PDB file of C-alpha atoms in Angstrom:
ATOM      1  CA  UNK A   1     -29.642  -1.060  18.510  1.00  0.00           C
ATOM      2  CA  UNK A   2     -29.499  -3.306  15.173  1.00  0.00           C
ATOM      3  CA  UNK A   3     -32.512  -4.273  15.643  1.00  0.00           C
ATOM      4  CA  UNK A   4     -33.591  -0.854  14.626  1.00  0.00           C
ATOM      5  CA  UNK A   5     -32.405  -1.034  11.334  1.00  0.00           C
ATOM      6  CA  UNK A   6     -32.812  -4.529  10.211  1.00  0.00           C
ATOM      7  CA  UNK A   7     -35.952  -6.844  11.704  1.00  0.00           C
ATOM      8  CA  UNK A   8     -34.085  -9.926  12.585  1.00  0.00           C
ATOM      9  CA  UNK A   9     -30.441 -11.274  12.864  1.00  0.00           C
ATOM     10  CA  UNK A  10     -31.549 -12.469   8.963  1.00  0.00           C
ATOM     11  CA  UNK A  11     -31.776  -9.426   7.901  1.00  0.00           C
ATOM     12  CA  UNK A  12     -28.363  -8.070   9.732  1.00  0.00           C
ATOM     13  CA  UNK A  13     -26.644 -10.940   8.061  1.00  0.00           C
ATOM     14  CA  UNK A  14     -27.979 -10.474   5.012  1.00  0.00           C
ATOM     15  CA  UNK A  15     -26.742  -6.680   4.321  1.00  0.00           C
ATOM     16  CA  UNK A  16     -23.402  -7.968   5.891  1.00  0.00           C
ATOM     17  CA  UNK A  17     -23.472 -10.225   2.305  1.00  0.00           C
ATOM     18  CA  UNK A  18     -24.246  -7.674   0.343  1.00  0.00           C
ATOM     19  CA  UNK A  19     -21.713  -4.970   1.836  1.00  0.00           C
ATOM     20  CA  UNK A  20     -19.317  -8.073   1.389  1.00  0.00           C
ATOM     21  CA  UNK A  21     -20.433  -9.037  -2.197  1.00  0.00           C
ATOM     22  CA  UNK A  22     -20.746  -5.146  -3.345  1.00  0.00           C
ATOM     23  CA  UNK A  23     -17.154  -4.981  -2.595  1.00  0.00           C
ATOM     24  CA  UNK A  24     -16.631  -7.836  -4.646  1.00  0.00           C
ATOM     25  CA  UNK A  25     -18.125  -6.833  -7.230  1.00  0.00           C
ATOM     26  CA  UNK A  26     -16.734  -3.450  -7.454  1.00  0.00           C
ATOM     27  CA  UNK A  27     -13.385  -5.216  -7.900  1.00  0.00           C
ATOM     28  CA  UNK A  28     -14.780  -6.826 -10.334  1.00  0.00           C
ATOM     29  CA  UNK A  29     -16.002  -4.001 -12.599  1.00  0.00           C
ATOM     30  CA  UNK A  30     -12.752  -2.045 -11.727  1.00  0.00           C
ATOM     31  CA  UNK A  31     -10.724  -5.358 -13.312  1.00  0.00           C
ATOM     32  CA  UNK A  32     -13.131  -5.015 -16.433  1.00  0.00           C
ATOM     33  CA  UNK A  33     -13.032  -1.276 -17.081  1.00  0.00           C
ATOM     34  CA  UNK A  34      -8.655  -1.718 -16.676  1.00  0.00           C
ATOM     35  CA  UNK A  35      -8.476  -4.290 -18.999  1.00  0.00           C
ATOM     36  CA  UNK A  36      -7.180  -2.592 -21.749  1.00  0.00           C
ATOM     37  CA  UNK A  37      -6.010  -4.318 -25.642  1.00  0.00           C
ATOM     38  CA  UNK A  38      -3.068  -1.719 -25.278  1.00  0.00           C
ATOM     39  CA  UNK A  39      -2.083  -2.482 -22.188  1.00  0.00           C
ATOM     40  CA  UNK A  40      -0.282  -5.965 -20.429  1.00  0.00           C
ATOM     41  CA  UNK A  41      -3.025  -7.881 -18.370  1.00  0.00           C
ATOM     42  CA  UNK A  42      -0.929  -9.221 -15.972  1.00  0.00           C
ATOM     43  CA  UNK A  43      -0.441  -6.418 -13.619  1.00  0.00           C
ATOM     44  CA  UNK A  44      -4.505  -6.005 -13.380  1.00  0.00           C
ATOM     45  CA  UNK A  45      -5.081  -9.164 -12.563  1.00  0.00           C
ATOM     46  CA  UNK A  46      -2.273  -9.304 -10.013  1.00  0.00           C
ATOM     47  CA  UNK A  47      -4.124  -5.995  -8.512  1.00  0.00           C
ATOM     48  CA  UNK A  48      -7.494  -7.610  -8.588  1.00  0.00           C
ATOM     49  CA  UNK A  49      -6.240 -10.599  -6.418  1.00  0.00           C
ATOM     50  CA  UNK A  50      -4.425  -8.473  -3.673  1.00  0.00           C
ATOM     51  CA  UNK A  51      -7.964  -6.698  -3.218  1.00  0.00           C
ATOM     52  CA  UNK A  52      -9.653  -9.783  -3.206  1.00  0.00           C
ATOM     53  CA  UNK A  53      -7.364 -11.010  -0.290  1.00  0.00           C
ATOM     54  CA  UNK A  54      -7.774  -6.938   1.154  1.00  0.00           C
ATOM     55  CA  UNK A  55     -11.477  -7.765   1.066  1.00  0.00           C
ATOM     56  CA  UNK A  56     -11.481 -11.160   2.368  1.00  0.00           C
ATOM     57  CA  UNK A  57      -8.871  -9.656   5.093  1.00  0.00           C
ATOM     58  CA  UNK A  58     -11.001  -6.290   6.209  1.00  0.00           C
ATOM     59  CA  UNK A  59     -13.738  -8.809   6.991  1.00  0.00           C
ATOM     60  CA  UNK A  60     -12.930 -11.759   7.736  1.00  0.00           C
ATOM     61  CA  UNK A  61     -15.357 -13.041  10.240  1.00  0.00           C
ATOM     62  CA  UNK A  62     -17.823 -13.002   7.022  1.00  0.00           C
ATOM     63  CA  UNK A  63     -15.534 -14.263   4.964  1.00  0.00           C
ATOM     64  CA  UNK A  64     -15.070 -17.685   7.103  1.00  0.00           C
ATOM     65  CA  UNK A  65     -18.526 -17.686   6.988  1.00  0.00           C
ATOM     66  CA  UNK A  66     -18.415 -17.794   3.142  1.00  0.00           C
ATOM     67  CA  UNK A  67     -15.246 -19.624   2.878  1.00  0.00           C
ATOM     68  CA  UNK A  68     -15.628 -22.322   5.763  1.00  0.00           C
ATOM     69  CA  UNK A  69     -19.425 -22.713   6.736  1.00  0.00           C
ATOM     70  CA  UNK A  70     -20.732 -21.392   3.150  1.00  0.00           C
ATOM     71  CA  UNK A  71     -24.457 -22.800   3.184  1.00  0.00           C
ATOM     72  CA  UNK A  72     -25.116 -23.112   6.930  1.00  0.00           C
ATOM     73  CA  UNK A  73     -26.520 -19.669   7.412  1.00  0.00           C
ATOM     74  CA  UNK A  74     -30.545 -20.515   6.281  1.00  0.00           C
ATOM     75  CA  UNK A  75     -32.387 -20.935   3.093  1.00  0.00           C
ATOM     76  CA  UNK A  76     -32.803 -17.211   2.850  1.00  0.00           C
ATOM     77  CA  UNK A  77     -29.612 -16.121   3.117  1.00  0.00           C
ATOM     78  CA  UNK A  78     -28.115 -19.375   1.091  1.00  0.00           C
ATOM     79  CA  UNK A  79     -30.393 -17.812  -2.049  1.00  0.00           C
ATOM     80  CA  UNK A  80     -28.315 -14.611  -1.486  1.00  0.00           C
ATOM     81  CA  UNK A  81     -25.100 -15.721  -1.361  1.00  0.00           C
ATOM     82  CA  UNK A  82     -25.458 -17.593  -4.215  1.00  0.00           C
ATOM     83  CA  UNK A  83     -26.833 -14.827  -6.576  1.00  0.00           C
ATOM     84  CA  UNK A  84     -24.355 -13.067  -5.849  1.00  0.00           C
ATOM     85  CA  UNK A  85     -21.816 -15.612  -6.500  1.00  0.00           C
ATOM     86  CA  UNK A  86     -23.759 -16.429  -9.875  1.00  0.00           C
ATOM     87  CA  UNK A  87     -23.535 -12.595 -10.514  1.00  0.00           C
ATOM     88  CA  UNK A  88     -19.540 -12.285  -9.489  1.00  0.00           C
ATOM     89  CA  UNK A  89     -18.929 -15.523 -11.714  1.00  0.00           C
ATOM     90  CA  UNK A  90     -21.056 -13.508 -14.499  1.00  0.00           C
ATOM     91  CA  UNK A  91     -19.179 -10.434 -14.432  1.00  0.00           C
ATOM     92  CA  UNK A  92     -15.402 -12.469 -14.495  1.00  0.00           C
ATOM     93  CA  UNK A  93     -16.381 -14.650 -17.165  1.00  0.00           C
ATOM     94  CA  UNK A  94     -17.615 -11.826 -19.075  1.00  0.00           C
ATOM     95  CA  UNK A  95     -14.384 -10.277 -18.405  1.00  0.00           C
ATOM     96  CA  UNK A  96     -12.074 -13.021 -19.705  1.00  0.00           C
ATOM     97  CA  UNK A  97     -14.128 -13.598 -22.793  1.00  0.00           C
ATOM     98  CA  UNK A  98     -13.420  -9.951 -23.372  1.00  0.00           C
ATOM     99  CA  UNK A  99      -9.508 -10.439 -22.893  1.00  0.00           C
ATOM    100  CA  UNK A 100      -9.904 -13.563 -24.966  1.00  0.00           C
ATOM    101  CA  UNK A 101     -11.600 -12.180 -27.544  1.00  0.00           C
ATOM    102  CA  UNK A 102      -9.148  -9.289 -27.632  1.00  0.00           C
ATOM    103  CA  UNK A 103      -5.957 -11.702 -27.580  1.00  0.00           C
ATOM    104  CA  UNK A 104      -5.035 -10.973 -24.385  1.00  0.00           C
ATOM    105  CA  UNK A 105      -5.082 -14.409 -23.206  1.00  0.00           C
ATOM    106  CA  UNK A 106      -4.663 -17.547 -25.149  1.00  0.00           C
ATOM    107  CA  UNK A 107      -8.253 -19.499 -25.584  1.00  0.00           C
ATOM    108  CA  UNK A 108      -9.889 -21.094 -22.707  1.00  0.00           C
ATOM    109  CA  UNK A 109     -13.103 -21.472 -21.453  1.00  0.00           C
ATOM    110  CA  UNK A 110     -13.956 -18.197 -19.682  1.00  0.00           C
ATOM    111  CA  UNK A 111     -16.825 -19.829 -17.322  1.00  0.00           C
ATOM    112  CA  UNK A 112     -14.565 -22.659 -16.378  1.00  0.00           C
ATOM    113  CA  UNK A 113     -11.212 -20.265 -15.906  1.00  0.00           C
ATOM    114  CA  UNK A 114     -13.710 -18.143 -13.851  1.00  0.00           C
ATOM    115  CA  UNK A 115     -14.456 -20.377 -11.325  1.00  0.00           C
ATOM    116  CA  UNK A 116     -10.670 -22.040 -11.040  1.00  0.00           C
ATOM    117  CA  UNK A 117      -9.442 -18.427 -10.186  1.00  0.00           C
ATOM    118  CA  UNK A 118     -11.719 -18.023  -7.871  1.00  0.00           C
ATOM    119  CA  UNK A 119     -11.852 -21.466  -5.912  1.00  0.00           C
ATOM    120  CA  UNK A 120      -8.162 -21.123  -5.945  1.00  0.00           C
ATOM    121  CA  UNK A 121      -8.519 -17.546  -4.193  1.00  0.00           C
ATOM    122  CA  UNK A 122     -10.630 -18.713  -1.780  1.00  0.00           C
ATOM    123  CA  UNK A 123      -9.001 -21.747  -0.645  1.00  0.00           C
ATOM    124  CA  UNK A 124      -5.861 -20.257  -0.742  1.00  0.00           C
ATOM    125  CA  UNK A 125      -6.836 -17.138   1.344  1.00  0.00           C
ATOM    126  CA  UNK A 126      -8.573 -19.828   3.824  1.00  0.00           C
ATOM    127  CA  UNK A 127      -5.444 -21.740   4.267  1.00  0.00           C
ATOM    128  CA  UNK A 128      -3.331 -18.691   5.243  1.00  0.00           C
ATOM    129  CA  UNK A 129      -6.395 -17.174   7.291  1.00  0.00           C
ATOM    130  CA  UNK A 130      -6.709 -20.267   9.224  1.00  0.00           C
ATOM    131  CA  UNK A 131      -2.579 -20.526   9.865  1.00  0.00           C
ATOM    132  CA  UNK A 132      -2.098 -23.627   7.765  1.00  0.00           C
ATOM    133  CA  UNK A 133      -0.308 -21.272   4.709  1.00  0.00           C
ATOM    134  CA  UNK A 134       2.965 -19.174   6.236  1.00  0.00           C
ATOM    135  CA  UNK A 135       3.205 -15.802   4.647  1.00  0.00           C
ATOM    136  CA  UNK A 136       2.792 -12.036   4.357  1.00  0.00           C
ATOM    137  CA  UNK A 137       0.002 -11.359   3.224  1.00  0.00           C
ATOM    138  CA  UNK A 138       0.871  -9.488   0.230  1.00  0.00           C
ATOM    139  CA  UNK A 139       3.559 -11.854  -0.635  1.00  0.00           C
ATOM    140  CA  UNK A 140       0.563 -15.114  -0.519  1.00  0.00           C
ATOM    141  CA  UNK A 141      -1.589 -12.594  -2.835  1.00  0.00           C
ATOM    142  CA  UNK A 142       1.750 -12.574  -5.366  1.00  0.00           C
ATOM    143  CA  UNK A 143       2.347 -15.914  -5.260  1.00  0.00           C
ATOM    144  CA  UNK A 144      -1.570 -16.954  -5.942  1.00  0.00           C
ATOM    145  CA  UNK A 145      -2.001 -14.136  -8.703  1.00  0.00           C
ATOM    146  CA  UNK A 146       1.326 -15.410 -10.447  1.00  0.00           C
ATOM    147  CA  UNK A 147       0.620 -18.943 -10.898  1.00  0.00           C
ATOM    148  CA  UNK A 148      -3.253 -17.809 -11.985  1.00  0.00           C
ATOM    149  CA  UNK A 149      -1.796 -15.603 -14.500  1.00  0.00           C
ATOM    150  CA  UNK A 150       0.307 -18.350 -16.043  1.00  0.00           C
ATOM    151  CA  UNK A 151      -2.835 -20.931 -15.632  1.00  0.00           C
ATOM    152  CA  UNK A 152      -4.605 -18.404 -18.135  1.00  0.00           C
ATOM    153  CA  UNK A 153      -1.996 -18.946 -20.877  1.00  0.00           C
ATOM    154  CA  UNK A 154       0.216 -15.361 -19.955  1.00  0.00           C
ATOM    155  CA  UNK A 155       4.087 -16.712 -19.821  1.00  0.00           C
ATOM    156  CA  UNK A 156       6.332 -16.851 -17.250  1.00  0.00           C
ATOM    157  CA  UNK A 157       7.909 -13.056 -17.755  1.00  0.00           C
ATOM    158  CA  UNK A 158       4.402 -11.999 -17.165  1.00  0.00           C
ATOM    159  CA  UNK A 159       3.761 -13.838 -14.070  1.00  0.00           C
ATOM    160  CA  UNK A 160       7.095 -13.087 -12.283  1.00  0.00           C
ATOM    161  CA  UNK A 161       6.868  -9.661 -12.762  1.00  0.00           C
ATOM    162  CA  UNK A 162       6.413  -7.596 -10.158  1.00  0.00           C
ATOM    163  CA  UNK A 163       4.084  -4.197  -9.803  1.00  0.00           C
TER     164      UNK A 163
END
């Protein structure tokens, strides 16, 4: 029956990536739009990494794929994955520039904090998928967002505190 939609497996997989991506990204844009100079950070970015571990969670067949086994899907679908990575990376770094720039978080180096928060996401999430990490869920998500918020220069107070 899939193969009336889509003309190969290829093709299946590769709408699976973008269904997975576009949910990504609409995080993403959500974080930006919330981040406001009025407004503490903290509790945003502790949001957007609960629905990044929702996301990973609701599929997480293609997330192991992306997490585990990353490039072993074809050149095709390797050129995919990794414009849309380039194009999540965009949109976060273009996010904490904005917060920097604002003085919501100390300086750093927006493209370099983008890709610690989210190589610490994904390993973390991959850990507790896999069984090695013990935890609820939601408590793993705290735990990762709080030490990520105090890695981007917000102080303890922010970090601990709680939604």
């Amino acid at each position: 029956t899939f193969y009336l939609y889509f003309e190969d497996k290829e093709s299946l997989f590769g709408a699976l990536v973008d269904e997975f991506f576009g949910r990504i990204r609409e995080t993403l844009v959500w974080v930006f739009e919330n981040v406001d100079p009025k407004k503490p950070i903290a509790a945003v970015f502790r949001e957007e990494t609960r629905q990044f571990f929702r996301i990973f969670n609701e599929s997480k067949d293609l997330a192991h794929v992306f997490l585990r086994d990353g490039k072993s899907t074809g050149p095709r679908i390797d050129a995919k994955i990794n414009d849309h990575y380039r194009e999540i990376l965009k949109i976060s770094s273009d996010t904490l520039k904005f917060a920097v720039d604002f003085g919501l978080l100390s300086q750093l180096d927006p493209q370099i904090a983008t890709i610690c928060i989210f190589g610490a996401i994904e390993k973390v999430y991959e850990l507790w998928v896999r069984g090695e990490l013990k935890g609820q869920q939601e408590q793993i998500a705290n735990e990762t967002a709080s030490f990520l918020i105090r890695g981007c220069g917000l102080d303890a107070q922010h970090a601990a505190s709680r939604p």
